[in-house]
PDB file of C-alpha atoms in Angstrom:
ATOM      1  CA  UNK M   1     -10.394   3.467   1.958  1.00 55.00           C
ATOM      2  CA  UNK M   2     -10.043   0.496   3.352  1.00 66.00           C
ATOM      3  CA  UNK M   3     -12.784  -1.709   5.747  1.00 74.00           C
ATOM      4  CA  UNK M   4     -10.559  -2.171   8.248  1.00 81.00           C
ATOM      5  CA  UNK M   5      -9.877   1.234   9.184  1.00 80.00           C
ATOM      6  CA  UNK M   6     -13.556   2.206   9.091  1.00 84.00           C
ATOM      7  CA  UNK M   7     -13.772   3.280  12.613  1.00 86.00           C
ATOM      8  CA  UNK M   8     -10.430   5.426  12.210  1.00 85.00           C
ATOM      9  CA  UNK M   9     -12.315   6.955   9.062  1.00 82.00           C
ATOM     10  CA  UNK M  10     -15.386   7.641  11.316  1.00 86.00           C
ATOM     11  CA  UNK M  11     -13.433   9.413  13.752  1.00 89.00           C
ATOM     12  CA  UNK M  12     -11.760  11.387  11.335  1.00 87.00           C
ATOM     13  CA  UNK M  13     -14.757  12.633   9.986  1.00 88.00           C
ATOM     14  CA  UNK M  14     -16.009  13.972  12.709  1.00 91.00           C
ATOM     15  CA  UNK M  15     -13.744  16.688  13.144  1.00 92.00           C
ATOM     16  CA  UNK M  16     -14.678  17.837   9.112  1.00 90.00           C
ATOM     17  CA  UNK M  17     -12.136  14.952   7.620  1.00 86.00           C
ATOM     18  CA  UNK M  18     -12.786  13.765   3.987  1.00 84.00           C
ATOM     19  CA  UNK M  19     -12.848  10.345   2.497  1.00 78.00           C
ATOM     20  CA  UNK M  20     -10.274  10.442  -0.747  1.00 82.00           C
ATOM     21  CA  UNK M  21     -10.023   7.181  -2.805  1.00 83.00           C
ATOM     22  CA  UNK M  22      -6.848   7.287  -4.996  1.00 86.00           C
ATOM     23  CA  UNK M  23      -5.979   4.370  -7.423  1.00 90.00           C
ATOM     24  CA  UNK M  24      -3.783   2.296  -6.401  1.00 89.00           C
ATOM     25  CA  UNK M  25      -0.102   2.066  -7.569  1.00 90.00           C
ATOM     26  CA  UNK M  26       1.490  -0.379  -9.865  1.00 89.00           C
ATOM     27  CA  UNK M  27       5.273  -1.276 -10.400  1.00 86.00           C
ATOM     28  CA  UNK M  28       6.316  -0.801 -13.738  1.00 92.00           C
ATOM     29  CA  UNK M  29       9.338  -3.378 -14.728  1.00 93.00           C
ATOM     30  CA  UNK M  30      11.963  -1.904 -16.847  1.00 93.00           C
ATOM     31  CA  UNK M  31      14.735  -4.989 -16.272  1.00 95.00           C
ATOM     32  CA  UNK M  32      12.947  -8.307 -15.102  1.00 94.00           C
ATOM     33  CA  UNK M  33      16.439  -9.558 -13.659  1.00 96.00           C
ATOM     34  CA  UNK M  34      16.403  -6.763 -11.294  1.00 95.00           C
ATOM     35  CA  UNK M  35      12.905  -7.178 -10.477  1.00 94.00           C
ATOM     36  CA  UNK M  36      13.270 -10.270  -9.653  1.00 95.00           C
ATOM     37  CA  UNK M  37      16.608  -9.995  -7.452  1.00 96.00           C
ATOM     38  CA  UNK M  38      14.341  -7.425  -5.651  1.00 94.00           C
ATOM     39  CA  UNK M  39      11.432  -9.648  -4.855  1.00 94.00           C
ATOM     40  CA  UNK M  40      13.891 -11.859  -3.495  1.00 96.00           C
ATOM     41  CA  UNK M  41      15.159  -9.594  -1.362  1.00 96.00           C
ATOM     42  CA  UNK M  42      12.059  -8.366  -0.097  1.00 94.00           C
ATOM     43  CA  UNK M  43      11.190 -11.607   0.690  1.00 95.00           C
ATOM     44  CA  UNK M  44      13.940 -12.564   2.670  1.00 95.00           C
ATOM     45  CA  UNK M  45      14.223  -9.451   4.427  1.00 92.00           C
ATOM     46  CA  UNK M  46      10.155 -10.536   5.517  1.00 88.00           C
ATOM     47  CA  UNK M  47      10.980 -13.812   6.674  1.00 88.00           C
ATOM     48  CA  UNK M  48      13.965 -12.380   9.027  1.00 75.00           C
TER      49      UNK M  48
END
């Protein structure tokens, strides 16, 4: 659940919609190299 999308939870739940919180996810690191080539990625691929 997030505040932002409090009206799109409203609407939801009036038609009988629930409100599920799930915890988040984490990345678990099994080669830092890789990890770190794929931040960098990710990064560049958000500043294109």
């Amino acid at each position: 659940y997030k505040p932002s999308w409090e009206g799109i939870s409203q609407f939801k739940k009036g038609f009988g919609g629930n409100v599920h919180c799930y915890p988040e996810s984490f990345d678990l690191i099994y080669h830092s190299l890789w990890y770190r080539v794929y931040l960098l990625a990710k990064k560049l691929r958000n500043t294109i």
